[in-house]
Amino acid sequence: MATGYLWHELFGWHDTGTNTGLFGSNPAAGLQPLQHFENAETKTRMNSLVGASGLLEHLVPLAPRPATDEELQRVHRAAHVQRIREESALPKGGDAGDGLSPFGHGGFEIAALAAGGAIVAAEAVMSGQVTNAYALIRPPGHHATPETGMGFCIFSNLAVAARHLQATGQASRIAVVDWDVHHGNGTQATFWEDPEVLTISVHQDNVFPPDSGALDEQGAGAAAGTAINVPLPAGSGVGAYLDVFTRVVVPALDAFGPEIVLVASGFDASAADPLARQMMTANGYRQLTELLMDAANRLCDGRLMMTHEGGYSPAYVPFCGLAVLEALSGHQTGIEDPFDPIFSGFAGQELQPHQAEVIDAAAALAQQLA
Ligand SMILES: Cc1nn(C)c(C)c1/N=N/c1ccc(/C=C/C(=O)NO)cc1
Ligand SMILES: [Zn+2]
């Protein structure tokens, strides 16, 4: 079993500035300049741990290439692609579309490289070059809709890769599992009416985008039932996530029968993340990965590809990413998560009744898929 790993130094050069991303610098309001939450550090530190741990020698290195305009426009309107290209040519760059998602001069090329990286990783899995793969790409993508970028995302990297597999006849039935703590609205919107693509988002209820990712968002037309949303209550821990994956995600994958499973892998549901309030741990992500690998082994020869999304704790994202890559590759580095005794010790890590109620409702709705 071989695991592909895709990274490029340029992903660390995507420049999101010092306006935090949520509110601008404003001395009179006490807002001192602070690097944007979506900055290079969490990703470069994850890459650094993959190297320092020795795991890198057990992975197949994959190199990204820029997505072409044609490939980007399989998902995005030409106007969006053109505007990003134009603003990227300005001395100070521009914004993905919501005023919260800046990029510097040349940001188009880096965002196109991220989307192209998702294509490269997906093709490496479909061709059998590797069994599974992790694309450590930046900027993230799962909030970007066909019309615009938003939520720190410029192009919908994973959706571009899925559309590429379909357009080139490499796959038609594709399942997307989004465990980022924020709703995967962009991916969902892209495939809202496509019955060939199942999108499942497990997120903290109503964090971002506002009023997005409710239980009753299930797809439209022939695709009714091929979008699944599980808006978990704040404070959900490993027990809740394992229950969602065991009772909703894996049964939905079994019912859908994908040719490949794609994962929007954000680590902002971790107990250390500044932008949300869940309690996931590195070992929790390891277990979710193992559940998805078991399903992929049953359904599609183990074909599984992950694109990196959010996750904003420089201290903890590296350990979460390492745990996922150890599971994917089957190689243990011996590095222990130093935070595990702390986070696993939190009261409430087990599934709670009010969390189970949400999962029961999601499971009942997902039954329609079968
Ligand atoms: C500002 C603002 N104003 N208001 C009312 C709201 C609700 C605002 N949140 N903005 C946010 C909050 C979180 C993200 C995270 C993205 C991510 O990690 N995705 O995976 C992006 C934008
Ligand atoms: Zn997120």
CSV table of C-alpha atoms and ligand atoms in Angstrom, one decimal:
chain,number,residue,atom,x,y,z
A,1,MET,CA,0.0,0.0,0.0
A,2,ALA,CA,1.5,3.3,-1.0
A,3,THR,CA,0.5,6.8,0.2
A,4,GLY,CA,1.1,9.9,-1.9
A,5,TYR,CA,2.0,13.2,-0.2
A,6,LEU,CA,1.8,16.5,-2.0
A,7,TRP,CA,3.4,19.7,-0.8
A,8,HIS,CA,5.1,22.7,-2.5
A,9,GLU,CA,7.0,25.6,-0.8
A,10,LEU,CA,4.8,28.1,-2.7
A,11,PHE,CA,1.9,27.0,-0.5
A,12,GLY,CA,3.8,28.8,2.3
A,13,TRP,CA,4.0,32.0,0.2
A,14,HIS,CA,0.3,32.6,-0.2
A,15,ASP,CA,0.1,36.0,1.5
A,16,THR,CA,-3.0,36.7,3.6
A,17,GLY,CA,-1.6,39.7,5.4
A,18,THR,CA,-2.1,41.1,8.9
A,19,ASN,CA,-5.8,41.9,9.1
A,20,THR,CA,-6.6,38.6,11.0
A,21,GLY,CA,-9.2,37.6,8.3
A,22,LEU,CA,-12.1,38.2,10.6
A,23,PHE,CA,-11.8,42.0,11.3
A,24,GLY,CA,-9.4,44.6,10.0
A,25,SER,CA,-6.6,46.3,12.0
A,26,ASN,CA,-7.9,49.4,13.6
A,27,PRO,CA,-5.8,51.2,16.3
A,28,ALA,CA,-8.7,53.3,17.5
A,29,ALA,CA,-10.7,50.1,18.1
A,30,GLY,CA,-7.8,48.5,19.8
A,31,LEU,CA,-7.2,46.1,16.9
A,32,GLN,CA,-3.5,45.8,16.6
A,33,PRO,CA,-2.3,44.2,13.3
A,34,LEU,CA,-2.2,40.4,13.7
A,35,GLN,CA,-1.4,37.8,11.1
A,36,HIS,CA,-4.4,36.3,9.3
A,37,PHE,CA,-5.7,33.1,11.0
A,38,GLU,CA,-5.2,31.4,7.6
A,39,ASN,CA,-1.4,31.9,7.5
A,40,ALA,CA,1.4,29.6,6.4
A,41,GLU,CA,2.5,28.4,9.9
A,42,THR,CA,0.0,25.5,10.6
A,43,LYS,CA,0.7,24.0,7.1
A,44,THR,CA,4.5,24.5,7.1
A,45,ARG,CA,4.7,23.1,10.6
A,46,MET,CA,2.7,20.0,9.6
A,47,ASN,CA,5.1,19.5,6.6
A,48,SER,CA,8.0,20.0,9.0
A,49,LEU,CA,6.8,17.3,11.3
A,50,VAL,CA,6.2,14.9,8.4
A,51,GLY,CA,9.9,15.4,7.6
A,52,ALA,CA,11.3,15.5,11.1
A,53,SER,CA,9.4,12.4,12.1
A,54,GLY,CA,10.9,10.4,9.3
A,55,LEU,CA,7.5,9.6,7.9
A,56,LEU,CA,8.3,11.4,4.6
A,57,GLU,CA,10.6,8.5,3.6
A,58,HIS,CA,7.6,6.2,3.7
A,59,LEU,CA,5.4,8.4,1.5
A,60,VAL,CA,5.4,8.8,-2.3
A,61,PRO,CA,6.2,12.5,-3.0
A,62,LEU,CA,3.8,14.1,-5.5
A,63,ALA,CA,4.5,17.4,-7.2
A,64,PRO,CA,1.6,19.8,-8.1
A,65,ARG,CA,1.1,21.6,-11.4
A,66,PRO,CA,-1.1,24.6,-11.9
A,67,ALA,CA,-4.7,23.9,-12.8
A,68,THR,CA,-5.6,25.4,-16.2
A,69,ASP,CA,-8.3,27.9,-16.8
A,70,GLU,CA,-10.4,25.1,-18.4
A,71,GLU,CA,-10.0,22.9,-15.4
A,72,LEU,CA,-10.9,25.8,-13.0
A,73,GLN,CA,-13.9,26.7,-15.1
A,74,ARG,CA,-15.4,23.2,-14.8
A,75,VAL,CA,-16.4,24.5,-11.3
A,76,HIS,CA,-16.0,28.2,-11.3
A,77,ARG,CA,-17.6,30.9,-13.5
A,78,ALA,CA,-15.2,32.4,-15.9
A,79,ALA,CA,-15.8,35.8,-14.3
A,80,HIS,CA,-14.5,34.6,-11.0
A,81,VAL,CA,-11.4,33.1,-12.5
A,82,GLN,CA,-10.7,36.2,-14.5
A,83,ARG,CA,-11.2,38.5,-11.5
A,84,ILE,CA,-8.8,36.6,-9.4
A,85,ARG,CA,-6.2,36.7,-12.2
A,86,GLU,CA,-6.7,40.4,-12.6
A,87,GLU,CA,-6.4,41.3,-8.9
A,88,SER,CA,-3.4,38.9,-8.6
A,89,ALA,CA,-1.6,41.1,-11.1
A,90,LEU,CA,-2.0,44.2,-8.9
A,91,PRO,CA,0.9,45.3,-6.7
A,92,LYS,CA,-1.0,44.5,-3.5
A,93,GLY,CA,-3.1,41.6,-4.8
A,94,GLY,CA,-6.8,41.3,-4.0
A,95,ASP,CA,-9.5,39.3,-2.2
A,96,ALA,CA,-11.2,36.0,-3.0
A,97,GLY,CA,-14.6,37.7,-2.8
A,98,ASP,CA,-15.9,38.3,0.7
A,99,GLY,CA,-13.4,40.8,1.9
A,100,LEU,CA,-12.1,38.3,4.5
A,101,SER,CA,-9.9,36.3,2.1
A,102,PRO,CA,-7.0,38.4,0.8
A,103,PHE,CA,-4.2,37.3,-1.4
A,104,GLY,CA,-1.0,39.0,-2.4
A,105,HIS,CA,0.5,39.8,-5.8
A,106,GLY,CA,0.8,36.5,-7.7
A,107,GLY,CA,-1.9,34.9,-5.5
A,108,PHE,CA,-3.6,33.5,-8.6
A,109,GLU,CA,-0.7,31.3,-9.5
A,110,ILE,CA,-0.5,29.8,-5.9
A,111,ALA,CA,-4.3,29.2,-5.8
A,112,ALA,CA,-4.1,27.5,-9.2
A,113,LEU,CA,-1.2,25.4,-8.0
A,114,ALA,CA,-3.4,24.3,-5.0
A,115,ALA,CA,-6.2,23.3,-7.2
A,116,GLY,CA,-3.8,21.6,-9.6
A,117,GLY,CA,-2.3,19.8,-6.6
A,118,ALA,CA,-5.7,18.3,-5.8
A,119,ILE,CA,-5.9,17.1,-9.4
A,120,VAL,CA,-2.5,15.5,-9.3
A,121,ALA,CA,-3.2,13.7,-6.0
A,122,ALA,CA,-6.6,12.5,-7.3
A,123,GLU,CA,-5.1,11.2,-10.5
A,124,ALA,CA,-2.2,9.4,-8.6
A,125,VAL,CA,-4.9,7.5,-6.7
A,126,MET,CA,-7.1,6.7,-9.7
A,127,SER,CA,-4.2,5.5,-11.8
A,128,GLY,CA,-3.1,3.2,-9.0
A,129,GLN,CA,0.3,4.9,-8.7
A,130,VAL,CA,-0.6,5.2,-5.0
A,131,THR,CA,-3.5,3.6,-2.9
A,132,ASN,CA,-4.3,6.8,-1.1
A,133,ALA,CA,-2.9,10.4,-0.9
A,134,TYR,CA,-2.8,13.6,1.2
A,135,ALA,CA,-2.5,16.9,-0.6
A,136,LEU,CA,-1.2,19.5,1.9
A,137,ILE,CA,-2.3,22.4,-0.2
A,138,ARG,CA,-2.9,26.1,0.5
A,139,PRO,CA,-5.1,28.3,0.1
A,140,PRO,CA,-8.0,26.0,1.2
A,141,GLY,CA,-11.0,25.5,-1.0
A,142,HIS,CA,-14.2,24.1,0.5
A,143,HIS,CA,-16.0,27.4,1.0
A,144,ALA,CA,-15.4,28.6,-2.6
A,145,THR,CA,-18.6,28.4,-4.6
A,146,PRO,CA,-18.9,28.3,-8.4
A,147,GLU,CA,-19.5,32.1,-8.3
A,148,THR,CA,-17.0,33.3,-5.7
A,149,GLY,CA,-14.3,32.7,-3.2
A,150,MET,CA,-15.0,33.1,0.5
A,151,GLY,CA,-14.0,31.9,4.0
A,152,PHE,CA,-10.3,32.1,3.1
A,153,CYS,CA,-10.9,30.0,0.0
A,154,ILE,CA,-10.2,31.1,-3.6
A,155,PHE,CA,-10.8,28.1,-5.8
A,156,SER,CA,-12.7,24.9,-4.7
A,157,ASN,CA,-9.6,22.6,-4.9
A,158,LEU,CA,-11.4,19.3,-4.1
A,159,ALA,CA,-14.3,20.1,-6.4
A,160,VAL,CA,-12.0,21.0,-9.3
A,161,ALA,CA,-10.3,17.6,-8.8
A,162,ALA,CA,-13.6,15.8,-8.7
A,163,ARG,CA,-14.8,17.5,-11.9
A,164,HIS,CA,-11.5,16.7,-13.5
A,165,LEU,CA,-11.9,12.9,-12.8
A,166,GLN,CA,-15.4,13.0,-14.2
A,167,ALA,CA,-14.5,15.1,-17.3
A,168,THR,CA,-11.5,12.8,-18.2
A,169,GLY,CA,-13.5,9.6,-17.6
A,170,GLN,CA,-11.4,8.5,-14.7
A,171,ALA,CA,-14.3,8.3,-12.3
A,172,SER,CA,-18.0,9.2,-12.3
A,173,ARG,CA,-19.3,8.3,-8.9
A,174,ILE,CA,-17.5,10.2,-6.3
A,175,ALA,CA,-18.0,10.6,-2.5
A,176,VAL,CA,-16.8,13.7,-0.6
A,177,VAL,CA,-16.5,13.6,3.2
A,178,ASP,CA,-15.8,17.0,4.8
A,179,TRP,CA,-14.6,16.8,8.4
A,180,ASP,CA,-13.5,20.4,8.5
A,181,VAL,CA,-15.3,22.1,11.5
A,182,HIS,CA,-16.9,24.6,9.1
A,183,HIS,CA,-19.7,23.7,6.6
A,184,GLY,CA,-18.4,22.6,3.2
A,185,ASN,CA,-20.8,25.0,1.5
A,186,GLY,CA,-18.8,25.4,-1.7
A,187,THR,CA,-18.3,21.7,-2.4
A,188,GLN,CA,-22.0,21.2,-1.6
A,189,ALA,CA,-23.1,24.0,-4.0
A,190,THR,CA,-21.0,22.7,-6.8
A,191,PHE,CA,-22.6,19.2,-6.7
A,192,TRP,CA,-26.1,20.3,-5.4
A,193,GLU,CA,-27.8,18.9,-8.5
A,194,ASP,CA,-25.3,16.1,-9.4
A,195,PRO,CA,-26.5,12.7,-8.3
A,196,GLU,CA,-23.1,11.2,-9.2
A,197,VAL,CA,-21.4,13.1,-6.4
A,198,LEU,CA,-22.3,12.5,-2.7
A,199,THR,CA,-21.3,15.3,-0.4
A,200,ILE,CA,-21.2,14.8,3.4
A,201,SER,CA,-20.3,17.6,5.7
A,202,VAL,CA,-19.8,17.1,9.4
A,203,HIS,CA,-19.3,20.5,11.1
A,204,GLN,CA,-20.0,22.5,14.2
A,205,ASP,CA,-23.5,23.9,14.0
A,206,ASN,CA,-23.7,27.4,12.5
A,207,VAL,CA,-20.2,28.6,12.8
A,208,PHE,CA,-19.4,29.5,9.2
A,209,PRO,CA,-20.9,30.3,6.8
A,210,PRO,CA,-23.7,31.7,8.9
A,211,ASP,CA,-27.0,29.8,8.4
A,212,SER,CA,-25.4,27.1,6.3
A,213,GLY,CA,-25.2,23.3,6.6
A,214,ALA,CA,-28.5,22.5,8.2
A,215,LEU,CA,-29.8,19.0,8.5
A,216,ASP,CA,-32.4,19.6,5.8
A,217,GLU,CA,-29.9,20.7,3.1
A,218,GLN,CA,-30.0,17.4,1.1
A,219,GLY,CA,-29.5,18.3,-2.6
A,220,ALA,CA,-32.0,19.1,-5.3
A,221,GLY,CA,-33.7,17.5,-8.3
A,222,ALA,CA,-32.3,14.1,-9.2
A,223,ALA,CA,-29.6,14.7,-6.6
A,224,ALA,CA,-32.1,15.0,-3.7
A,225,GLY,CA,-30.5,12.9,-0.8
A,226,THR,CA,-27.0,13.1,-2.2
A,227,ALA,CA,-26.0,16.0,0.1
A,228,ILE,CA,-25.8,15.1,3.8
A,229,ASN,CA,-25.2,17.5,6.6
A,230,VAL,CA,-24.5,16.8,10.3
A,231,PRO,CA,-24.4,20.1,12.3
A,232,LEU,CA,-22.9,18.9,15.6
A,233,PRO,CA,-23.4,21.0,18.8
A,234,ALA,CA,-20.5,23.0,20.1
A,235,GLY,CA,-18.3,20.9,22.4
A,236,SER,CA,-18.6,17.6,20.5
A,237,GLY,CA,-15.7,15.3,21.1
A,238,VAL,CA,-14.2,12.1,19.8
A,239,GLY,CA,-17.2,10.1,20.8
A,240,ALA,CA,-19.6,12.2,18.8
A,241,TYR,CA,-17.4,12.2,15.7
A,242,LEU,CA,-16.9,8.4,15.9
A,243,ASP,CA,-20.7,8.0,16.2
A,244,VAL,CA,-21.3,10.2,13.2
A,245,PHE,CA,-18.8,8.3,11.1
A,246,THR,CA,-20.1,4.9,12.2
A,247,ARG,CA,-23.8,5.6,11.9
A,248,VAL,CA,-24.1,8.2,9.1
A,249,VAL,CA,-20.9,8.6,7.0
A,250,VAL,CA,-19.9,4.9,6.5
A,251,PRO,CA,-23.4,3.6,5.9
A,252,ALA,CA,-23.9,6.5,3.3
A,253,LEU,CA,-20.7,5.5,1.6
A,254,ASP,CA,-21.8,1.9,1.5
A,255,ALA,CA,-25.2,2.8,0.0
A,256,PHE,CA,-23.7,5.2,-2.5
A,257,GLY,CA,-20.9,3.0,-3.8
A,258,PRO,CA,-18.2,5.5,-4.9
A,259,GLU,CA,-15.3,4.9,-7.2
A,260,ILE,CA,-13.1,7.1,-5.0
A,261,VAL,CA,-13.6,8.8,-1.6
A,262,LEU,CA,-12.3,12.4,-1.4
A,263,VAL,CA,-11.9,14.1,2.0
A,264,ALA,CA,-11.9,17.8,2.8
A,265,SER,CA,-9.5,17.5,5.7
A,266,GLY,CA,-9.5,20.5,8.0
A,267,PHE,CA,-8.2,20.1,11.5
A,268,ASP,CA,-10.2,23.0,13.0
A,269,ALA,CA,-12.5,20.6,14.9
A,270,SER,CA,-9.6,20.0,17.2
A,271,ALA,CA,-9.7,20.8,20.9
A,272,ALA,CA,-6.9,23.5,20.3
A,273,ASP,CA,-8.5,25.4,17.5
A,274,PRO,CA,-9.1,29.2,17.9
A,275,LEU,CA,-12.0,29.4,15.4
A,276,ALA,CA,-14.4,26.8,16.7
A,277,ARG,CA,-15.3,24.8,19.8
A,278,GLN,CA,-15.1,21.1,19.2
A,279,MET,CA,-12.9,18.7,21.1
A,280,MET,CA,-11.3,16.4,18.5
A,281,THR,CA,-7.9,14.9,19.1
A,282,ALA,CA,-5.1,13.6,16.8
A,283,ASN,CA,-6.0,10.1,17.7
A,284,GLY,CA,-9.6,10.9,17.0
A,285,TYR,CA,-8.7,11.9,13.4
A,286,ARG,CA,-6.6,8.7,13.2
A,287,GLN,CA,-9.7,6.7,14.0
A,288,LEU,CA,-11.9,8.6,11.5
A,289,THR,CA,-9.2,7.9,8.8
A,290,GLU,CA,-9.2,4.2,9.7
A,291,LEU,CA,-13.0,4.1,9.3
A,292,LEU,CA,-12.8,5.7,5.9
A,293,MET,CA,-10.0,3.4,4.8
A,294,ASP,CA,-12.1,0.4,5.8
A,295,ALA,CA,-15.0,1.7,3.8
A,296,ALA,CA,-12.7,2.6,0.8
A,297,ASN,CA,-11.2,-0.9,1.0
A,298,ARG,CA,-14.7,-2.4,0.8
A,299,LEU,CA,-16.0,-0.2,-1.9
A,300,CYS,CA,-13.2,1.1,-4.2
A,301,ASP,CA,-9.9,-0.8,-3.7
A,302,GLY,CA,-8.9,1.7,-0.9
A,303,ARG,CA,-9.0,4.7,-3.2
A,304,LEU,CA,-9.0,7.7,-0.8
A,305,MET,CA,-7.6,11.3,-1.4
A,306,MET,CA,-7.5,14.1,1.1
A,307,THR,CA,-7.1,17.8,0.5
A,308,HIS,CA,-6.0,20.0,3.4
A,309,GLU,CA,-8.5,22.7,4.4
A,310,GLY,CA,-8.7,24.7,7.7
A,311,GLY,CA,-7.0,24.2,11.0
A,312,TYR,CA,-5.5,27.1,12.9
A,313,SER,CA,-3.5,25.8,15.8
A,314,PRO,CA,0.2,25.9,14.9
A,315,ALA,CA,0.9,23.7,17.9
A,316,TYR,CA,-1.7,21.0,17.2
A,317,VAL,CA,-2.4,20.8,13.5
A,318,PRO,CA,1.0,19.1,12.9
A,319,PHE,CA,0.1,16.2,15.3
A,320,CYS,CA,-3.4,15.8,13.8
A,321,GLY,CA,-1.9,15.7,10.3
A,322,LEU,CA,0.8,13.2,11.4
A,323,ALA,CA,-1.8,10.9,12.9
A,324,VAL,CA,-3.8,10.9,9.6
A,325,LEU,CA,-0.7,10.2,7.5
A,326,GLU,CA,0.4,7.4,9.8
A,327,ALA,CA,-3.1,5.8,9.3
A,328,LEU,CA,-3.1,6.3,5.6
A,329,SER,CA,0.4,4.9,5.1
A,330,GLY,CA,0.2,2.2,7.8
A,331,HIS,CA,3.6,3.4,9.1
A,332,GLN,CA,3.9,4.4,12.8
A,333,THR,CA,6.7,7.0,13.6
A,334,GLY,CA,6.6,6.5,17.3
A,335,ILE,CA,5.9,10.2,17.9
A,336,GLU,CA,3.2,10.5,20.5
A,337,ASP,CA,0.7,13.4,20.6
A,338,PRO,CA,1.8,15.4,23.7
A,339,PHE,CA,-1.6,17.0,24.0
A,340,ASP,CA,-3.5,13.7,24.1
A,341,PRO,CA,-3.5,13.2,27.9
A,342,ILE,CA,-4.9,16.8,28.3
A,343,PHE,CA,-7.5,16.7,25.6
A,344,SER,CA,-8.6,13.1,26.1
A,345,GLY,CA,-9.0,13.9,29.7
A,346,PHE,CA,-11.6,16.6,29.0
A,347,ALA,CA,-15.0,15.7,30.5
A,348,GLY,CA,-17.5,15.3,27.7
A,349,GLN,CA,-15.3,13.5,25.2
A,350,GLU,CA,-17.9,10.6,25.2
A,351,LEU,CA,-21.0,10.9,23.0
A,352,GLN,CA,-23.6,13.1,24.8
A,353,PRO,CA,-27.4,12.7,24.6
A,354,HIS,CA,-27.9,16.1,22.9
A,355,GLN,CA,-25.3,15.2,20.3
A,356,ALA,CA,-26.8,11.7,19.7
A,357,GLU,CA,-30.1,13.4,19.0
A,358,VAL,CA,-28.6,15.3,16.0
A,359,ILE,CA,-26.9,12.2,14.8
A,360,ASP,CA,-30.1,10.2,15.0
A,361,ALA,CA,-31.8,12.8,12.9
A,362,ALA,CA,-29.0,12.9,10.3
A,363,ALA,CA,-29.0,9.1,10.2
A,364,ALA,CA,-32.8,9.0,9.6
A,365,LEU,CA,-32.5,11.5,6.8
A,366,ALA,CA,-29.5,9.7,5.2
A,367,GLN,CA,-31.6,6.5,5.2
A,368,GLN,CA,-33.3,7.9,2.1
A,369,LEU,CA,-30.1,7.5,0.2
A,370,ALA,CA,-30.2,3.7,0.5
B,1,LIG,C1,-16.1,37.9,10.0
B,1,LIG,C2,-17.4,37.4,10.3
B,1,LIG,N1,-18.5,38.2,10.6
B,1,LIG,N2,-19.5,37.3,10.9
B,1,LIG,C3,-20.8,37.8,11.3
B,1,LIG,C4,-19.0,36.0,10.8
B,1,LIG,C5,-19.9,34.8,11.1
B,1,LIG,C6,-17.7,36.0,10.5
B,1,LIG,N3,-17.0,34.9,10.4
B,1,LIG,N4,-16.1,34.8,9.5
B,1,LIG,C7,-15.3,33.6,9.4
B,1,LIG,C8,-15.2,32.6,10.4
B,1,LIG,C9,-14.5,31.5,10.2
B,1,LIG,C10,-13.9,31.2,9.0
B,1,LIG,C11,-13.2,29.9,8.9
B,1,LIG,C12,-13.0,29.3,7.7
B,1,LIG,C13,-12.4,28.0,7.7
B,1,LIG,O1,-11.5,27.5,8.4
B,1,LIG,N5,-13.0,27.1,6.8
B,1,LIG,O2,-12.6,25.8,6.8
B,1,LIG,C14,-14.0,32.1,8.0
B,1,LIG,C15,-14.7,33.3,8.1
B,2,ZN,ZN,-12.6,25.3,8.7
